[in-house]
Coordinates of C-alpha atoms in Angstrom, one line a residue:
A1 CA 4.5 -14.1 -47.9
D2 CA 1.5 -12.5 -46.3
S3 CA 0.3 -8.9 -46.7
V4 CA 2.9 -7.5 -44.2
G5 CA 5.9 -9.3 -45.7
R6 CA 6.0 -12.3 -43.3
W7 CA 6.5 -15.8 -44.7
C8 CA 3.6 -18.0 -43.9
I9 CA 4.0 -21.7 -44.9
D10 CA 1.0 -24.0 -44.3
I11 CA 2.5 -27.4 -43.8
T12 CA 1.3 -30.5 -41.9
V13 CA 3.8 -31.6 -39.3
P14 CA 3.3 -34.8 -37.3
R15 CA 3.4 -34.5 -33.5
G16 CA 6.7 -35.3 -31.8
S17 CA 8.8 -34.0 -34.7
R18 CA 10.9 -31.5 -32.7
T19 CA 14.1 -32.9 -34.2
Y20 CA 13.2 -31.5 -37.6
F21 CA 11.1 -28.6 -36.5
P22 CA 12.6 -27.1 -33.3
A23 CA 10.2 -24.2 -33.3
L24 CA 7.2 -26.5 -32.7
V25 CA 5.2 -26.1 -29.5
Y26 CA 4.7 -29.0 -27.2
P27 CA 1.9 -31.4 -28.2
N28 CA 0.0 -30.6 -25.0
W29 CA 0.6 -26.8 -25.1
E30 CA -3.1 -26.2 -24.6
E31 CA -3.0 -27.9 -21.2
I32 CA 0.0 -26.1 -19.8
E33 CA -1.1 -24.1 -16.7
D34 CA 0.0 -20.7 -15.6
P35 CA 2.8 -21.2 -13.1
G36 CA 1.1 -18.7 -10.8
L37 CA 2.8 -16.5 -8.3
S38 CA 6.4 -17.0 -7.3
T39 CA 7.4 -17.5 -3.6
S40 CA 8.3 -13.9 -3.2
E41 CA 5.1 -12.7 -4.8
Q42 CA 3.1 -15.0 -2.5
V43 CA 4.9 -13.5 0.5
I44 CA 4.0 -10.0 -0.7
S45 CA 0.4 -11.0 -1.2
V46 CA 0.1 -12.6 2.3
L47 CA 1.7 -9.6 3.9
T48 CA -0.7 -7.3 2.1
I49 CA -3.7 -9.3 3.1
L50 CA -2.5 -9.3 6.8
L51 CA -1.8 -5.5 6.6
F52 CA -5.2 -4.7 5.3
A53 CA -6.8 -7.1 7.8
G54 CA -4.9 -5.3 10.6
F55 CA -6.0 -1.9 9.1
L56 CA -9.7 -3.0 9.3
A57 CA -9.2 -4.1 12.9
Y58 CA -7.4 -0.8 13.7
C59 CA -10.3 1.2 12.3
A60 CA -12.9 -0.8 14.2
I61 CA -11.0 -0.5 17.5
L62 CA -10.4 3.2 17.3
F63 CA -14.1 3.9 16.5
L64 CA -15.5 1.8 19.3
P65 CA -18.3 3.7 21.1
L66 CA -16.9 5.5 24.1
R67 CA -18.9 7.1 26.9
G68 CA -18.6 10.8 26.7
A69 CA -17.1 10.8 23.3
T70 CA -18.6 13.1 20.6
T71 CA -20.5 11.3 17.8
V72 CA -19.9 13.0 14.5
A73 CA -21.8 11.6 11.5
A74 CA -19.2 12.6 8.9
N75 CA -16.4 10.9 10.9
Y76 CA -18.3 7.6 10.6
L77 CA -18.9 8.2 6.9
F78 CA -15.1 8.6 6.5
L79 CA -14.7 5.4 8.5
F80 CA -17.1 3.6 6.2
F81 CA -15.1 4.5 3.1
C82 CA -11.9 3.4 4.8
L83 CA -13.4 0.1 5.7
A84 CA -14.8 -0.4 2.2
L85 CA -11.3 0.3 0.7
G86 CA -9.5 -2.0 3.1
A87 CA -12.0 -4.9 2.7
T88 CA -11.9 -4.6 -1.1
R89 CA -8.1 -4.6 -1.2
M90 CA -7.9 -7.6 1.1
V91 CA -10.4 -9.6 -1.0
Y92 CA -8.6 -8.7 -4.2
F93 CA -5.2 -10.0 -2.9
I94 CA -6.9 -13.1 -1.5
L95 CA -8.4 -13.9 -4.9
L96 CA -5.1 -13.0 -6.6
L97 CA -3.2 -15.4 -4.3
V98 CA -5.5 -18.3 -5.2
G99 CA -5.4 -17.4 -8.9
V100 CA -9.0 -16.3 -9.3
V101 CA -8.4 -12.8 -10.7
G102 CA -6.1 -11.9 -13.6
D103 CA -6.2 -11.4 -17.3
G104 CA -8.7 -12.9 -19.7
D105 CA -12.2 -13.8 -18.5
E106 CA -11.5 -12.4 -15.1
A107 CA -10.4 -9.0 -16.4
V108 CA -13.7 -7.3 -15.4
L109 CA -13.4 -8.7 -11.9
D110 CA -9.8 -7.5 -11.8
L111 CA -10.9 -4.0 -12.8
L112 CA -13.6 -4.0 -10.3
L113 CA -11.5 -5.1 -7.3
M114 CA -8.4 -3.2 -8.3
D115 CA -9.9 0.2 -9.1
L116 CA -13.0 0.4 -6.9
P117 CA -10.8 1.1 -3.8
T118 CA -9.5 4.2 -5.5
F119 CA -13.0 5.5 -5.7
F120 CA -13.5 4.8 -2.0
Y121 CA -10.3 6.8 -1.5
L122 CA -11.8 9.7 -3.5
S123 CA -14.9 9.6 -1.4
A124 CA -13.0 9.6 1.9
V125 CA -10.9 12.7 0.9
S126 CA -14.1 14.4 -0.4
V127 CA -15.4 14.4 3.1
F128 CA -12.5 16.7 4.1
A129 CA -12.6 18.7 0.9
N130 CA -16.3 19.5 1.5
S131 CA -15.7 20.1 5.2
F132 CA -12.9 22.5 4.7
F133 CA -14.8 24.4 1.9
F134 CA -17.9 24.9 4.1
F135 CA -15.7 25.7 7.1
V136 CA -14.0 28.6 5.2
L137 CA -17.4 29.7 3.7
R138 CA -18.9 29.9 7.2
R139 CA -15.8 31.4 8.8
G140 CA -16.4 33.9 11.6
G141 CA -20.2 33.3 11.5
Q142 CA -20.5 35.8 8.6
R143 CA -22.7 33.5 6.6
E144 CA -25.3 31.0 7.7
I145 CA -24.8 27.6 6.0
R146 CA -27.4 24.9 6.4
E147 CA -26.2 21.4 7.2
S148 CA -28.2 20.0 4.3
R149 CA -25.9 21.8 1.9
F150 CA -22.9 20.0 3.2
W151 CA -24.6 16.6 2.7
A152 CA -26.1 17.6 -0.7
S153 CA -22.6 18.6 -2.0
L154 CA -21.0 15.5 -0.6
G155 CA -23.8 13.2 -2.0
F156 CA -23.8 14.8 -5.4
F157 CA -20.0 14.4 -5.8
N158 CA -20.1 10.7 -4.8
L159 CA -23.2 10.0 -6.9
I160 CA -21.3 11.3 -10.0
I161 CA -18.1 9.4 -9.4
Y162 CA -19.8 6.0 -8.7
L163 CA -22.1 6.4 -11.7
A164 CA -19.0 7.1 -13.7
F165 CA -17.4 3.9 -12.3
V166 CA -20.4 1.9 -13.4
L167 CA -20.2 3.4 -16.8
V168 CA -16.5 2.5 -16.9
L169 CA -17.4 -1.2 -16.1
L170 CA -20.0 -1.3 -18.8
L171 CA -17.6 0.2 -21.4
F172 CA -14.9 -2.2 -20.3
I173 CA -17.2 -5.2 -20.9
L174 CA -18.1 -3.9 -24.4
L175 CA -14.4 -3.5 -25.4
P176 CA -13.7 -5.2 -28.8
D177 CA -11.7 -8.4 -28.5
G178 CA -9.6 -7.5 -31.6
T179 CA -8.6 -9.8 -34.4
H180 CA -6.2 -12.8 -34.5
Y181 CA -3.4 -13.1 -37.1
Y182 CA -3.3 -16.7 -38.4
C183 CA -0.6 -18.4 -40.4
G184 CA -2.6 -21.1 -42.0
D185 CA -4.2 -23.0 -39.2
R186 CA -1.6 -21.8 -36.7
L187 CA -2.3 -18.8 -34.4
A188 CA 0.8 -16.8 -35.3
E189 CA -0.1 -13.6 -33.5
P190 CA -2.9 -13.6 -31.0
S191 CA -4.9 -10.4 -30.5
D192 CA -3.7 -8.5 -27.6
I193 CA -6.8 -7.6 -25.7
S194 CA -4.6 -6.1 -23.0
K195 CA -3.8 -3.3 -25.6
N196 CA -7.4 -2.2 -25.6
V197 CA -7.6 -2.6 -21.8
R198 CA -4.4 -0.6 -21.3
I199 CA -5.5 2.3 -23.4
F200 CA -8.9 2.3 -21.8
R201 CA -7.5 2.2 -18.3
L202 CA -4.9 4.9 -19.1
V203 CA -7.6 7.3 -20.3
Y204 CA -10.0 6.8 -17.5
M205 CA -7.3 6.6 -14.8
A206 CA -6.0 10.0 -16.1
V207 CA -9.5 11.4 -15.5
V208 CA -9.5 9.9 -12.0
T209 CA -6.1 11.3 -11.3
T210 CA -7.3 14.7 -12.4
I211 CA -10.2 14.5 -10.0
A212 CA -7.8 13.5 -7.2
V213 CA -5.6 16.5 -8.0
I214 CA -8.6 18.8 -7.7
L215 CA -9.8 17.2 -4.4
V216 CA -6.3 17.4 -2.9
A217 CA -5.9 21.0 -4.1
I218 CA -9.2 21.9 -2.4
V219 CA -8.1 20.3 0.9
L220 CA -4.7 22.0 0.7
L221 CA -6.1 25.4 -0.2
F222 CA -8.9 25.6 2.3
G223 CA -7.0 23.6 4.9
W224 CA -4.1 26.0 4.7
T225 CA -6.5 28.9 5.2
I226 CA -7.8 27.2 8.3
W227 CA -4.2 26.4 9.5
I228 CA -3.3 30.1 9.2
R229 CA -6.2 30.9 11.4
T230 CA -5.7 28.2 14.0
R231 CA -2.0 27.2 13.7
S232 CA -3.3 23.7 14.4
R233 CA -0.8 20.8 13.9
T234 CA -3.8 18.5 13.4
I235 CA -4.8 20.4 10.3
L236 CA -1.2 20.0 9.0
H237 CA -1.5 16.2 9.6
V238 CA -4.8 16.2 7.6
L239 CA -3.1 18.0 4.7
L240 CA -0.2 15.5 4.7
G241 CA -2.7 12.5 5.0
S242 CA -4.7 13.8 2.0
L243 CA -1.6 13.6 -0.2
G244 CA -1.8 9.9 0.0
L245 CA -4.7 10.0 -2.5
L246 CA -2.6 11.8 -5.0
F247 CA 0.3 9.4 -4.7
D248 CA -2.0 6.5 -5.0
C249 CA -3.6 7.6 -8.2
L250 CA -0.3 8.6 -9.7
A251 CA 1.2 5.2 -8.9
I252 CA -1.7 3.4 -10.4
F253 CA -1.6 5.5 -13.6
I254 CA 2.2 4.9 -13.9
Y255 CA 1.5 1.2 -13.3
Y256 CA -0.9 1.1 -16.2
L257 CA 1.4 3.2 -18.3
I258 CA 4.4 0.9 -17.9
N259 CA 2.1 -2.1 -18.6
Q260 CA 4.2 -4.5 -16.5
T261 CA 2.2 -6.6 -14.2
S262 CA 3.8 -6.9 -10.8
I263 CA 2.5 -7.9 -7.4
Y264 CA 5.0 -5.5 -5.9
M265 CA 2.6 -2.8 -6.7
A266 CA 1.0 -3.8 -3.5
M267 CA 3.8 -2.1 -1.6
V268 CA 2.6 1.2 -3.0
F269 CA -0.7 0.6 -1.3
W270 CA 1.0 0.1 2.0
F271 CA 2.4 3.6 2.0
A272 CA -0.2 5.5 -0.1
E273 CA -3.3 4.0 1.5
V274 CA -2.7 2.3 4.8
L275 CA -0.4 4.9 6.4
P276 CA -2.3 8.1 5.3
L277 CA -5.7 6.7 6.0
G278 CA -4.5 5.2 9.3
L279 CA -3.4 8.7 10.4
L280 CA -6.7 10.3 9.4
I281 CA -8.7 7.6 11.1
Y282 CA -6.8 8.3 14.3
L283 CA -7.4 12.1 14.0
L284 CA -11.1 11.5 13.7
S285 CA -11.5 8.7 16.2
P286 CA -13.6 9.0 19.3
L287 CA -10.7 7.7 21.3
R288 CA -8.5 10.7 20.4
H289 CA -11.4 13.1 21.1
K290 CA -11.8 11.6 24.6
L291 CA -8.1 11.7 25.2
W292 CA -8.0 15.3 24.1
D293 CA -10.9 16.3 26.3
K294 CA -9.3 14.6 29.3
A295 CA -5.9 16.4 28.7
H296 CA -7.6 19.8 28.5
T297 CA -9.8 19.2 31.4
R298 CA -6.8 18.4 33.6
K299 CA -4.9 21.4 32.2
H300 CA -7.7 24.0 32.3
G301 CA -10.2 22.6 34.8
S302 CA -13.0 22.4 32.2
T303 CA -13.6 20.9 28.8
V304 CA -12.8 23.4 26.0
Q305 CA -13.8 23.3 22.4
S306 CA -11.4 22.3 19.7
R307 CA -9.6 25.1 18.0
E308 CA -10.8 23.8 14.7
L309 CA -14.4 24.6 15.6
P310 CA -15.5 28.3 16.1
P311 CA -17.8 29.0 19.1
P312 CA -21.4 28.6 18.2
R313 CA -23.2 31.9 17.5
T314 CA -26.6 30.9 16.3
Q315 CA -28.8 27.9 16.7
G316 CA -28.2 25.4 14.0
N317 CA -24.6 26.4 13.5
L318 CA -23.0 24.0 11.0
Y319 CA -20.1 23.3 13.3
R320 CA -22.2 22.3 16.2
S321 CA -24.0 19.8 14.0
S322 CA -23.1 16.3 13.2
S323 CA -22.0 17.0 9.7
L324 CA -18.5 18.4 9.8
P325 CA -15.6 16.1 10.8
M326 CA -14.4 17.1 14.2
L327 CA -10.6 17.1 14.7
A328 CA -9.6 17.1 18.4
E329 CA -6.5 19.3 18.9
A330 CA -4.3 17.8 21.5
S331 CA -2.2 20.2 23.5
T332 CA 0.9 18.3 22.5
G333 CA 0.2 18.9 18.8

């Protein structure tokens, strides 16, 4: 017996002796290929690819340049993060469908394409978190805020999280492979690299989820303050949309915790990413701004300013600049 009480008998058995040794593997076991995705899993993958392709087209169409529409730099930054998320998800499921990503040698690529969109999601919501924070800070024109502070705060946050993601990739590459347990010349118990991967992903995903909770809390806290002031349904829609980030991170954390690989995880992305971000894209789109302007022009006879934006009081007001996301408030809510 070995050191842990398991019997390990080193014998030589000729190939093709299954009659006497029913536990033997097939002679060509090394050549057996992974069966790949089942039919239902392939359907889910194709649907996910099509959904994210449609999401990318939807974003591009809503942000087509329109004559007379307001151009807001932060809105297009939010668009960029959404496009990056959608494109990465789509590429991941295409590679998954053709069997390129998975465990083993492709684990680093799997980590990159699976988890990077979550960081894009963090960046997208950080645009609203910073905007609402500076909005409340500047409320009523009581304090002058330079536009550069908004961009510096947003840039610093994104620099930190993407440097952290690069560090995660490097640490992931350097993870030890573990040791194999051999019974003679037979590999009786292969080292489970996925154990190291699972623990590593759980720890860092817990950190990411904590960051997501903080971001969403900022959006909810300052967004609620703005809503009390404006009673804007659009602000409520933004608050609901930002919750998608929290659900997304929690779902991925639980996925790693369960440690049960399933393509059906893609369905979580449908409801935690595509739907909330699709709503936020619409709220920030030039098309909605133009429709809102037209509706209020017909109703009041002149174009009025969104209730989210206080009237300009001094030159260089943060809310007249191109930094803060502008949310057109339709008269229908």
